[in-house]
Coordinates of C-alpha atoms and ligand atoms in Angstrom, one line a residue:
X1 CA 0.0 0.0 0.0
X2 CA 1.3 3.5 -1.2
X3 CA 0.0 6.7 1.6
X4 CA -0.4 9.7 -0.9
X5 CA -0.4 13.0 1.2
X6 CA -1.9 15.6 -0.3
X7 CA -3.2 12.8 -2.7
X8 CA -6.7 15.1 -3.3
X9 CA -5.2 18.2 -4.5
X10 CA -3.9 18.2 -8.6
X11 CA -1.3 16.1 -9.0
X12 CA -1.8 13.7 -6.2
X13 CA -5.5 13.0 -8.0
X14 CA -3.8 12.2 -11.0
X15 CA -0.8 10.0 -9.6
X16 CA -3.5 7.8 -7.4
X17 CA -5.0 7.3 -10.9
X18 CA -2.0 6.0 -12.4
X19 CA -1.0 3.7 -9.1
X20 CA -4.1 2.2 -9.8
X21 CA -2.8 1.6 -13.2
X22 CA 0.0 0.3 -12.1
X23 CA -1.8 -1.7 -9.4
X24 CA -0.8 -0.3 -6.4
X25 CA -3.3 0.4 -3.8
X26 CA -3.4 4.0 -2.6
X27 CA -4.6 5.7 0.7
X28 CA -4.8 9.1 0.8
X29 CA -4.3 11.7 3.7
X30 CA -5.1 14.8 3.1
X31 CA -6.4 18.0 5.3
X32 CA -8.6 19.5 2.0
X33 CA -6.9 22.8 2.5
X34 CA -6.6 23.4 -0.9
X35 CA -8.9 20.1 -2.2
X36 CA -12.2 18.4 -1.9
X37 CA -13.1 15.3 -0.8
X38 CA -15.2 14.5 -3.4
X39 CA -12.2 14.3 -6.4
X40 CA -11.4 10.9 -4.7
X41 CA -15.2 9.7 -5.4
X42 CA -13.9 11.1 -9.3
X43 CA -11.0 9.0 -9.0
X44 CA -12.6 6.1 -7.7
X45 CA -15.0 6.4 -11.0
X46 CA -11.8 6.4 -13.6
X47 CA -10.2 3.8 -11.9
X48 CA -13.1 1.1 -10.3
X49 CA -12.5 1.8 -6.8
X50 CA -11.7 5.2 -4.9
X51 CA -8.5 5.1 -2.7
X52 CA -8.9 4.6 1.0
X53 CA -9.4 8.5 2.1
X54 CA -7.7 9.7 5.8
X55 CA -8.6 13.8 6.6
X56 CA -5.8 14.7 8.6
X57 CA -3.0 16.6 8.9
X58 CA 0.4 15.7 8.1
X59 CA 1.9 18.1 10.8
X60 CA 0.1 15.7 13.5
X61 CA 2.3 12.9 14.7
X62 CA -0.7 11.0 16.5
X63 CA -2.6 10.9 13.4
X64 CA 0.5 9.9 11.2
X65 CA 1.4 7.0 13.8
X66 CA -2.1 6.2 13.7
X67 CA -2.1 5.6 9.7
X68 CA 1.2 3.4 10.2
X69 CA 0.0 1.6 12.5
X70 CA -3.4 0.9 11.0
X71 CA -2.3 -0.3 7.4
X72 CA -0.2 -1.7 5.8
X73 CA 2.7 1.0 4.0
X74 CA 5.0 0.1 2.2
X75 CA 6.1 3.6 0.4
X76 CA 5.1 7.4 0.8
X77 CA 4.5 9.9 -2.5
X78 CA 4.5 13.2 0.0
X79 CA 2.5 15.9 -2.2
X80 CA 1.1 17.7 0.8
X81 CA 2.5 21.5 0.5
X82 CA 1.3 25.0 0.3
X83 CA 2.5 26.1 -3.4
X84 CA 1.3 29.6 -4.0
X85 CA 4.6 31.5 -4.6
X86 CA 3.1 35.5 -3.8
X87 CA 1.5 34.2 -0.7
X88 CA 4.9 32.7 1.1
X89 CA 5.9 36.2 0.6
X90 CA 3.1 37.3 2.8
X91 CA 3.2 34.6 5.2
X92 CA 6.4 32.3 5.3
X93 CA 5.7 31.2 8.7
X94 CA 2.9 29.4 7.6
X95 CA 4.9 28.1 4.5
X96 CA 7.9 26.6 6.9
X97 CA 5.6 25.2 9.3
X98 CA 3.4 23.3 6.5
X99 CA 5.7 22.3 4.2
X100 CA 9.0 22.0 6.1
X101 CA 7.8 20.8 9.2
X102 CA 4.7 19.1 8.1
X103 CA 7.9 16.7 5.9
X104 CA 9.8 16.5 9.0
X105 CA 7.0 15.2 11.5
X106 CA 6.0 13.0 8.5
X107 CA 9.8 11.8 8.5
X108 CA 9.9 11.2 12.3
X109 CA 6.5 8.5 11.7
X110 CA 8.1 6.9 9.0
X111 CA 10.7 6.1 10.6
X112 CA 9.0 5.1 13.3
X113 CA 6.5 2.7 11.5
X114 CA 10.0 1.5 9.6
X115 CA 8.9 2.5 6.2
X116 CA 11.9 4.2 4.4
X117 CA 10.8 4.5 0.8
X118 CA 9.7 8.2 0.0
X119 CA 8.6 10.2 -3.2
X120 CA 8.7 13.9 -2.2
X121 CA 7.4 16.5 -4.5
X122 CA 10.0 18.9 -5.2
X123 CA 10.5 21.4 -8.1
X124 CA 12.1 23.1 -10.7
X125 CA 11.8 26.5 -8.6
X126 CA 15.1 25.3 -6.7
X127 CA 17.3 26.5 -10.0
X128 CA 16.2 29.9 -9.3
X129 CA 17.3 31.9 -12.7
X130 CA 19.6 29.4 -15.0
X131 CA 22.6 30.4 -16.0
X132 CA 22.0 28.4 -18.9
X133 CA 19.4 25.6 -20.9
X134 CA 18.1 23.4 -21.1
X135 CA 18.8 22.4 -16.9
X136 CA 20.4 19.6 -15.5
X137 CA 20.3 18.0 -11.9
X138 CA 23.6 19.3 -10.9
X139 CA 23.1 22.8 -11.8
X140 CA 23.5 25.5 -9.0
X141 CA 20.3 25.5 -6.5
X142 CA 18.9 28.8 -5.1
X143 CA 15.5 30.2 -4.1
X144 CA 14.1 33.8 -4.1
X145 CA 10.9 33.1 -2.3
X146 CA 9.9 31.0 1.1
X147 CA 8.1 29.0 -0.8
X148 CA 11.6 27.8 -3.0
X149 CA 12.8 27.7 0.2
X150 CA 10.6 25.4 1.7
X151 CA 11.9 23.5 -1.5
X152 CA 15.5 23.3 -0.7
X153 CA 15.3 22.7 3.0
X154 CA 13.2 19.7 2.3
X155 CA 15.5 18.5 -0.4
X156 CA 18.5 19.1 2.2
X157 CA 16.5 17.1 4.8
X158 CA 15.8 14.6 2.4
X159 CA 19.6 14.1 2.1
X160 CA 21.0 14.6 5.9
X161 CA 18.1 11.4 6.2
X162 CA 19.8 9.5 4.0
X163 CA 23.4 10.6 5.0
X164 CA 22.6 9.8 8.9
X165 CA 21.6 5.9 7.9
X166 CA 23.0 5.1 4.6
X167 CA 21.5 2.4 2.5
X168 CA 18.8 2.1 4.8
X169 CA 16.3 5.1 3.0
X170 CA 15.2 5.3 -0.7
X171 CA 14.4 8.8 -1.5
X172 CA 12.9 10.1 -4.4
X173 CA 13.5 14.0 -5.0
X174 CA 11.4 14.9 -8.1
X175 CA 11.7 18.1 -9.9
X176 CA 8.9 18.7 -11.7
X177 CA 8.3 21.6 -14.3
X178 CA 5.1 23.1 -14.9
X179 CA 2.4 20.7 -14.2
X180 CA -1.1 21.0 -16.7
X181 CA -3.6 19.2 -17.9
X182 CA -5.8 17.1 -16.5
X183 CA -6.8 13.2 -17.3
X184 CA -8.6 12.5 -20.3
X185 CA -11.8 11.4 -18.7
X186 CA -12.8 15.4 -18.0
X187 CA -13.1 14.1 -14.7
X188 CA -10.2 15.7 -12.2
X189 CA -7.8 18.4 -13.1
X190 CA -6.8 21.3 -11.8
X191 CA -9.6 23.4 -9.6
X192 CA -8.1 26.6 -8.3
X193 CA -10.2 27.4 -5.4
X194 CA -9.2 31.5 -6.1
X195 CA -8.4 33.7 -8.8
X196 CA -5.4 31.0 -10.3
X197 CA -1.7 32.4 -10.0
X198 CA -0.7 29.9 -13.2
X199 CA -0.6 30.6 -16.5
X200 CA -3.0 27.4 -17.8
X201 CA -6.2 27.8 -15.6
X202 CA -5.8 31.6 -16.5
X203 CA -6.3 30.9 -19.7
X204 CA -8.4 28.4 -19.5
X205 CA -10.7 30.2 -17.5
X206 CA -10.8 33.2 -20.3
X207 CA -11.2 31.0 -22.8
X208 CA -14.6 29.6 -20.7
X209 CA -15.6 33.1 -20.6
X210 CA -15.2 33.1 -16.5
X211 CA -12.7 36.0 -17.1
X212 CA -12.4 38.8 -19.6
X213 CA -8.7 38.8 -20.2
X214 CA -5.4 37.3 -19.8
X215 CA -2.5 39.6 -18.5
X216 CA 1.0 38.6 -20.3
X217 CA 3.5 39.7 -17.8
X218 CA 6.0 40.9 -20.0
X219 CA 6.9 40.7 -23.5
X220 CA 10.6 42.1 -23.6
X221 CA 12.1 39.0 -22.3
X222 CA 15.0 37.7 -24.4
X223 CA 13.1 35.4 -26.1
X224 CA 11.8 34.3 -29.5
X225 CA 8.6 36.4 -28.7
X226 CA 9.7 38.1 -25.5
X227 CA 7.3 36.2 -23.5
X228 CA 8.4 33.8 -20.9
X229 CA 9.1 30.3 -22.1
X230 CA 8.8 27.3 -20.0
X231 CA 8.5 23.4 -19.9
X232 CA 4.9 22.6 -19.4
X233 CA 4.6 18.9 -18.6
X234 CA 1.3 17.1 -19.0
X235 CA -0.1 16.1 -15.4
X236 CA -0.6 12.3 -16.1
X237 CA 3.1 12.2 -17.5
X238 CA 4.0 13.5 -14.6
X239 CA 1.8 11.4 -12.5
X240 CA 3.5 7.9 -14.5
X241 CA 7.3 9.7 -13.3
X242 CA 5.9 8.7 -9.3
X243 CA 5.2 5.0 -10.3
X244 CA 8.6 5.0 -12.1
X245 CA 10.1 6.2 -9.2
X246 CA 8.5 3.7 -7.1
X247 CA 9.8 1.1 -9.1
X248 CA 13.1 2.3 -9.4
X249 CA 13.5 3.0 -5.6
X250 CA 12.5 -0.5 -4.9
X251 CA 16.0 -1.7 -6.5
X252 CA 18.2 1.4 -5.5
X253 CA 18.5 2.6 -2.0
X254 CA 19.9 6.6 -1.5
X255 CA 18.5 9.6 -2.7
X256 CA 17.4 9.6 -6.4
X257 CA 17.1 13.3 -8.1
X258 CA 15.2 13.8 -11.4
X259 CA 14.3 16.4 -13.2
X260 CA 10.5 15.6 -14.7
X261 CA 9.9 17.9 -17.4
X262 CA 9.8 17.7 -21.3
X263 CA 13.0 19.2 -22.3
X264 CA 10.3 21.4 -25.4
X265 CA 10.5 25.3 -24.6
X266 CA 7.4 26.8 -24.9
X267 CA 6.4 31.0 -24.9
X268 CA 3.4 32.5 -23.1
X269 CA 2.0 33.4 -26.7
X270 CA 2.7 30.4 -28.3
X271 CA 0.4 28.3 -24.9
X272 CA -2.0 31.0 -25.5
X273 CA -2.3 29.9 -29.2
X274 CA -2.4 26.0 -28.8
X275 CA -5.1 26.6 -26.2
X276 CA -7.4 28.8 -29.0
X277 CA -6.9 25.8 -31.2
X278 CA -7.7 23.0 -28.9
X279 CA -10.7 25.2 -27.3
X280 CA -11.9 26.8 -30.5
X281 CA -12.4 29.8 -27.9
X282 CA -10.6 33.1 -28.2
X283 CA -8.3 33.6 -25.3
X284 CA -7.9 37.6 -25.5
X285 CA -4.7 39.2 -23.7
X286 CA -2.7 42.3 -23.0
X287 CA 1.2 42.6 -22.3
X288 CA 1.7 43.7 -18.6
X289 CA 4.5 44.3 -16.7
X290 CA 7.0 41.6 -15.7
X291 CA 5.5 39.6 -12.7
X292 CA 8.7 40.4 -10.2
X293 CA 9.9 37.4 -9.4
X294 CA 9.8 35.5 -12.9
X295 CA 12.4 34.1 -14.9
X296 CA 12.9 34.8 -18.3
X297 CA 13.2 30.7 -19.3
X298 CA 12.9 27.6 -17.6
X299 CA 13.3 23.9 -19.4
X300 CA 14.6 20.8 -18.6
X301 CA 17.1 18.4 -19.7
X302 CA 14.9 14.9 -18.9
X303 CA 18.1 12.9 -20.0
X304 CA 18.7 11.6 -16.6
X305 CA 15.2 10.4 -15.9
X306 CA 14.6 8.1 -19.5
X307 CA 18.3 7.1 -18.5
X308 CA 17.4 5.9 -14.5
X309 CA 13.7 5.7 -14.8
X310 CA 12.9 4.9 -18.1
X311 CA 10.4 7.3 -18.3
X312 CA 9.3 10.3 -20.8
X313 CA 6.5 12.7 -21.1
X314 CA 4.7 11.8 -23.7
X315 CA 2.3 14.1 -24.7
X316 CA 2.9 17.7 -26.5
X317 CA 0.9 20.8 -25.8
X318 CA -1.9 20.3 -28.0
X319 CA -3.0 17.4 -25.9
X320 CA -2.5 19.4 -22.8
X321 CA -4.8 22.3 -23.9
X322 CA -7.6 19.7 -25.3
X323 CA -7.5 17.5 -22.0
X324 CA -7.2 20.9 -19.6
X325 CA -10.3 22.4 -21.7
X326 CA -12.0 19.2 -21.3
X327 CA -12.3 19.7 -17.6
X328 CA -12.6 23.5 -17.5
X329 CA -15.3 22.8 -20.0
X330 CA -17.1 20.3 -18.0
X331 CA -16.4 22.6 -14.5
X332 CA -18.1 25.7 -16.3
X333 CA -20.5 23.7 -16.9
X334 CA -21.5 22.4 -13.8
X335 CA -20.9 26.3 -12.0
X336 CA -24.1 27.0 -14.8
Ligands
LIG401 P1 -2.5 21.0 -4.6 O1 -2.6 22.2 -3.7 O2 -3.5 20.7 -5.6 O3 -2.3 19.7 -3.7 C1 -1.7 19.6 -2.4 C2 -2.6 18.8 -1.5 O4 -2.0 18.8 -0.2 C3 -4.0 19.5 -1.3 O5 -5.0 18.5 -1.5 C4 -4.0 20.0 0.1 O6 -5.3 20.0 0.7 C5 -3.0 19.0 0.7 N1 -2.3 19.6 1.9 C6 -1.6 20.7 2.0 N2 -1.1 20.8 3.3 C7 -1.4 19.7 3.9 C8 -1.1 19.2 5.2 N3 -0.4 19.9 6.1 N4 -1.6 18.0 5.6 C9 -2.3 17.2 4.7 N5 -2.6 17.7 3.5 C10 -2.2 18.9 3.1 O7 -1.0 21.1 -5.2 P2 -0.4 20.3 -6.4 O8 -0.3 21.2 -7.6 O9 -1.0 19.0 -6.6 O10 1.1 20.1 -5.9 C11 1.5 18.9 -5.2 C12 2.9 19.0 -4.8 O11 3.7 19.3 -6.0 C13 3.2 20.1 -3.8 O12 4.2 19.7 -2.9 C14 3.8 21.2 -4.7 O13 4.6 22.1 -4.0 C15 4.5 20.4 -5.7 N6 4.7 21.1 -7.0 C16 3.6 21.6 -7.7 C17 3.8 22.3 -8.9 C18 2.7 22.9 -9.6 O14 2.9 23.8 -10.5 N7 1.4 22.4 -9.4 C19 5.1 22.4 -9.4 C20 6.2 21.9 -8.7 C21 6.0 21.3 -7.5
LIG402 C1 4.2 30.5 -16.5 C2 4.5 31.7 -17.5 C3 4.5 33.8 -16.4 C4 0.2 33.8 -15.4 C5 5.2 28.7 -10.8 C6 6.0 28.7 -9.5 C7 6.8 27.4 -9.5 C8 5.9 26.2 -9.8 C9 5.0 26.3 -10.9 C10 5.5 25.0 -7.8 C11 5.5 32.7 -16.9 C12 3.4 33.7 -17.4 C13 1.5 33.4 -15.9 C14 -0.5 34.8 -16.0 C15 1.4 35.2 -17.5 N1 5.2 25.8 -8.6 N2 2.0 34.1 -16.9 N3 0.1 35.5 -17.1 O1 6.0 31.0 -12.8 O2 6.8 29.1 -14.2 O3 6.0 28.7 -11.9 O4 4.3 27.6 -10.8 O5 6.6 24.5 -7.5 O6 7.4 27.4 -8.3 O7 6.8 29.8 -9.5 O8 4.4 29.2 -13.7 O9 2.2 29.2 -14.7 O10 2.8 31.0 -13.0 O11 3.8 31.0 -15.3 O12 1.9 35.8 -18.5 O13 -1.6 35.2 -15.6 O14 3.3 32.3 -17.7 O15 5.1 35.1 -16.5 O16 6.2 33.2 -18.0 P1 5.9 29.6 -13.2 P2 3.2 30.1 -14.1

């Protein structure tokens, strides 16, 4: 059995799908502060049979040594985190204490229980601004926010684990890119429960007609269009990189560290054109100001994952935009 935290929020939804896939029974803890409950009821129809569902808190040891006690765990994909960049700025405490210590109380259980096989979520926030592309795993790490923070502490955690009882923990530290998309069926995906900080469910949402406009921050990058460029990674890819990591962990003890990401470079204008196509919508915009904060370009090098893992995203933006307008269609929809 595989304990997703944070497995009812985007991309834990999406991995328990593709566990079942894989056959691997899931149990999810989650404390639905940015998720519903009733996505697992959505996975449970995709996949024949919804994963056992825990509400709790992953920065409560009593409730964590109650889960190992009470089943059966073999391995841990930790998704649970806070992920809004702008709002770490306002409030880091809350960032530290959620997603550092949250990973170091769930550490303390696992140990504990004796279950030393982890998945953590990490992400390609921790290159801060490239010196140069496409990026590898051993370029230089830095952070310009609490949240990339949060991100590197855990990933140094993660190690100091693994360097304080060597060979006994199998860590997984996955970068990811920029997660989109959503699974085929229409039936989870991404559900921002404000007004959404990322470019796709922006655009998305225009191109439902929920918003007016999208605002293009910035167009004098040093790019091919001046607007940003970045590797968007279909979400159920991204989900099938957890169960190859799984896999993989299951023959290698240590600390594995992947980039998941495409390796294709994609603009602002040129997402904002695939999703027109695949909606059939117009998605109107206007050129803002920079977003402070932004780099200019962000893609991966996902040599060293096909090499470990053998895995690679398969699908290309078109079939992002048709599967993430599939599910903004079907949640407009439903809103009336
Ligand atoms: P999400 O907000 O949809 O999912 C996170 C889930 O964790 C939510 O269901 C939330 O309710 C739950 N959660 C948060 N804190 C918790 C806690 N203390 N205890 C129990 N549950 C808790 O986010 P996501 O996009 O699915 O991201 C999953 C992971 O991937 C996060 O660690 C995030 O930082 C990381 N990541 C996301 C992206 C991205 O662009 N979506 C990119 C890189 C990395
Ligand atoms: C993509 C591009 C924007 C919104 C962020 C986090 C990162 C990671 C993923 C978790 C950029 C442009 C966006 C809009 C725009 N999260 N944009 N108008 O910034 O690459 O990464 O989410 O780990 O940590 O920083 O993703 O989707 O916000 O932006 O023009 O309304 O779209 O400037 O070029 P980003 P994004």
């Amino acid at each position: 059995m595989v304990l997703v935290t944070g497995g009812a929020g985007y991309i834990g939804s999406h991995t328990c799908v593709a566990l079942a896939a894989a056959g691997l029974q899931a149990i999810v803890l989650d404390n639905f502060s940015n998720s519903r409950r009733s996505v697992l009821d959505r996975v449970g129809a995709i996949t024949g049979a919804a994963p056992v569902l825990l509400q709790g808190d992953v920065r409560d040891p009593a409730c964590l040594s109650q889960v190992f006690a009470e089943h059966p765990i073999r391995a841990v994909i930790h998704f649970a985190a806070l992920k809004a960049v702008g709002e770490s700025v306002r409030e880091p405490l809350r960032y530290y204490d959620n997603n550092v210590a949250g990973t170091v109380t769930l550490l303390r259980a696992m140990q504990a229980a004796g279950v030393r096989t982890l998945v953590f979520s990490s992400s390609a926030t921790v290159y801060g601004e490239p010196a140069t592309l496409p990026i590898r795993e051993d370029f230089p790490l830095s952070a310009t926010n609490p949240y990339g923070w949060t991100k590197l502490m855990m990933e140094q955690v993660l190690a100091d684990v693994d360097a304080a009882e060597p060979d006994a923990w199998r860590i997984a530290r996955l970068r990811y890119f920029n997660p989109v998309g959503a699974h085929e069926s229409g039936l989870i995906g991404e559900d921002p429960q404000d007004i959404p900080n990322n470019l796709l469910p922006y655009v998305a949402q225009v191109a439902a007609g929920q918003r007016d406009c999208l605002s293009v921050y910035g167009d004098d990058y040093a790019t091919a269009d001046g607007t940003g460029v970045r590797d968007y990674i279909h979400v159920c890819d991204l989900a099938d990189g957890h169960v190859a990591a799984l896999r993989y962990l299951q023959a290698h003890p240590g600390v594995l560290t992947v980039n998941l990401g495409t390796g294709r470079p994609v603009s602002v204008l040129e997402m904002v054109s695939a999703f027109e196509r695949a909606s059939g919508r117009p998605v109107p915009y206007r050129i803002v100001p920079r977003r402070p904060g932004d780099v200019a370009q962000c893609w991966a090098d996902p040599a060293l994952a096909e090499r470990l893992l053998g895995w690679k995203a398969r699908h290309g933006v078109d079939r992002m935009c048709q599967d993430a307008w599939r599910w903004q269609d079907g949640v407009a929809r439903s809103l009336g």
